[in-house]
PDB file of C-alpha atoms in Angstrom:
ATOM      1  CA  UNK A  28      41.432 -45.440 122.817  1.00 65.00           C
ATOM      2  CA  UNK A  29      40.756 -42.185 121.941  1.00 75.00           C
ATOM      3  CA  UNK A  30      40.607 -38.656 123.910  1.00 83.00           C
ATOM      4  CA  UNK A  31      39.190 -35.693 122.639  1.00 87.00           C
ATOM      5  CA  UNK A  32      39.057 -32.099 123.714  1.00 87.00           C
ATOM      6  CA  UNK A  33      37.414 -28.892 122.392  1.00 89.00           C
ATOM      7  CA  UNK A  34      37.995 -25.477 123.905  1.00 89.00           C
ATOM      8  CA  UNK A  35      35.007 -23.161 125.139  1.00 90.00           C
ATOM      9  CA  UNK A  36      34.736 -21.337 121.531  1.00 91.00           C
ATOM     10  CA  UNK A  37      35.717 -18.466 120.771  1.00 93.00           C
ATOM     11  CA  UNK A  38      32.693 -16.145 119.424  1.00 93.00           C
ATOM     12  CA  UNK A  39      32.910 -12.982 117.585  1.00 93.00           C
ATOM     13  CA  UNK A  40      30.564 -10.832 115.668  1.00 91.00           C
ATOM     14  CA  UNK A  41      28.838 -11.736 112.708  1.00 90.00           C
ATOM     15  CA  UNK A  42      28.225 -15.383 113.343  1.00 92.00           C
ATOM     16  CA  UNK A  43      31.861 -16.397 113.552  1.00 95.00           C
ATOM     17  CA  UNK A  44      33.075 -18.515 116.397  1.00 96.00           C
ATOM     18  CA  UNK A  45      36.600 -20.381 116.771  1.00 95.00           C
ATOM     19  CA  UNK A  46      38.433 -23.580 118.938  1.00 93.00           C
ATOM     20  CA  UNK A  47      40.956 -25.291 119.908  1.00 91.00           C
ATOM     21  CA  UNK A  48      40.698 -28.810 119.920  1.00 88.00           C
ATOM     22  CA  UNK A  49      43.062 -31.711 120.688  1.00 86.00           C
ATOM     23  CA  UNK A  50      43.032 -35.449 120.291  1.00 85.00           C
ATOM     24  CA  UNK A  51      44.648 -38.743 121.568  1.00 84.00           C
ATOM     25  CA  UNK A  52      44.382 -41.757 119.955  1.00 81.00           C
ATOM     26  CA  UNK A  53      45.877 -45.133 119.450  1.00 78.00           C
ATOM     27  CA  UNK A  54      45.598 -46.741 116.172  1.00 70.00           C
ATOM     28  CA  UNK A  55      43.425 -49.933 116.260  1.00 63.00           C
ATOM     29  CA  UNK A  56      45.452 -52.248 113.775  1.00 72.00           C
ATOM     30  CA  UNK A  57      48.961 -51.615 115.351  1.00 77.00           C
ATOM     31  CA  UNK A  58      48.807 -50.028 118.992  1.00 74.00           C
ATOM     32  CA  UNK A  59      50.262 -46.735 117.606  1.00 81.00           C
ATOM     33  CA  UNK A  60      49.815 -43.804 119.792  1.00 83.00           C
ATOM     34  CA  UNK A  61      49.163 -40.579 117.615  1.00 83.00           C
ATOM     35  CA  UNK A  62      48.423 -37.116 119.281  1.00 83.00           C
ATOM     36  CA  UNK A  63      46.684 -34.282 116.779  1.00 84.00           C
ATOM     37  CA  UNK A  64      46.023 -30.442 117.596  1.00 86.00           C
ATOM     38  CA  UNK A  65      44.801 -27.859 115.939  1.00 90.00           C
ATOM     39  CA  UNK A  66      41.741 -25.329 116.079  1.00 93.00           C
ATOM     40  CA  UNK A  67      38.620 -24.862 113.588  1.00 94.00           C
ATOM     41  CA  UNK A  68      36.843 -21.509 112.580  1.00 96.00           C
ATOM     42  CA  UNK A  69      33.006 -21.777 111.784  1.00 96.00           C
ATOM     43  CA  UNK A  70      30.843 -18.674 110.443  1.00 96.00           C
ATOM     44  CA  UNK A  71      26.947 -19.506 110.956  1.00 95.00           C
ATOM     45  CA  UNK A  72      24.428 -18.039 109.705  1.00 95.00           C
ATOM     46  CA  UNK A  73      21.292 -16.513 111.147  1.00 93.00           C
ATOM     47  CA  UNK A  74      19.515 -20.049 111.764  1.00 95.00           C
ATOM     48  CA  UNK A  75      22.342 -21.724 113.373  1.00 93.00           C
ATOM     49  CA  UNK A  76      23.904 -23.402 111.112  1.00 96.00           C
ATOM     50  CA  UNK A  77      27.180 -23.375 109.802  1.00 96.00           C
ATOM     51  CA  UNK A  78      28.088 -22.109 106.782  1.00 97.00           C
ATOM     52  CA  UNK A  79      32.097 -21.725 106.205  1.00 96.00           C
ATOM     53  CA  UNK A  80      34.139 -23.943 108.090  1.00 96.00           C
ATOM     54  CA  UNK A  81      37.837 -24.003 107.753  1.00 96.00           C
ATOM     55  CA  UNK A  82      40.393 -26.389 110.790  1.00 94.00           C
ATOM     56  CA  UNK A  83      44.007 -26.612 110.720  1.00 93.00           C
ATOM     57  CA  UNK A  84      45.896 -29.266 112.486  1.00 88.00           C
ATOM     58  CA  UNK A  85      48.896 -31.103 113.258  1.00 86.00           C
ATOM     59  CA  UNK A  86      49.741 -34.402 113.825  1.00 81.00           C
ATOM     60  CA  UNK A  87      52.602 -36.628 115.942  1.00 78.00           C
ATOM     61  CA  UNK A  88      53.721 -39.496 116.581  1.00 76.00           C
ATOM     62  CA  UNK A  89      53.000 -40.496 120.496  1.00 76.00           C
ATOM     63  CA  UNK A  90      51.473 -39.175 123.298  1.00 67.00           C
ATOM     64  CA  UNK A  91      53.653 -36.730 124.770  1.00 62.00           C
ATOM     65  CA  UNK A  92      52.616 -34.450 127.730  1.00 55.00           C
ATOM     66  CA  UNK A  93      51.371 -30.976 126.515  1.00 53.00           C
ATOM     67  CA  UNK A  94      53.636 -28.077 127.313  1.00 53.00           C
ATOM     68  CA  UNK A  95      51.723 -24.883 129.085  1.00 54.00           C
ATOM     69  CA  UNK A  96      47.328 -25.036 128.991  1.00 62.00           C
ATOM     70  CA  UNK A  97      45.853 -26.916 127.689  1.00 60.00           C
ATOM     71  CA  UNK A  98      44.056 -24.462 125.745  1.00 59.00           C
ATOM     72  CA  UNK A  99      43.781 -20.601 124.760  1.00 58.00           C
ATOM     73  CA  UNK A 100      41.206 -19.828 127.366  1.00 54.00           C
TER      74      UNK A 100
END
């Protein structure tokens, strides 16, 4: 099983946009319930597509309940 979630981005000037994104999953060979959050920054270019992307993230053992929003926004 797997759940994942992206924020409504974040866009500034210049082509840069950020999110927040989380994810639930349960490893297949074990059962092992993981949770993982973090957000990702993207700069595209005139065209559309991205150019520079950078995410930071961090990972846990279980599913626990999120504290707060869900997100920023």
């Amino acid at each position: 099983m797997r759940d994942v979630r992206f924020s409504p981005p974040l866009v500034g000037r210049d082509g840069l946009a950020a999110a927040e994104f989380r994810v639930r999953a349960e490893d297949t060979g074990d059962g092992a319930a993981s949770a993982l959050a973090g957000c990702v920054f993207v700069r595209f270019d005139d065209t559309g597509l991205a150019v520079e992307s950078r995410d930071y993230w961090h990972t846990a053992d279980g599913h626990g309940d999120v504290a707060g929003r869900l997100f920023l926004l």
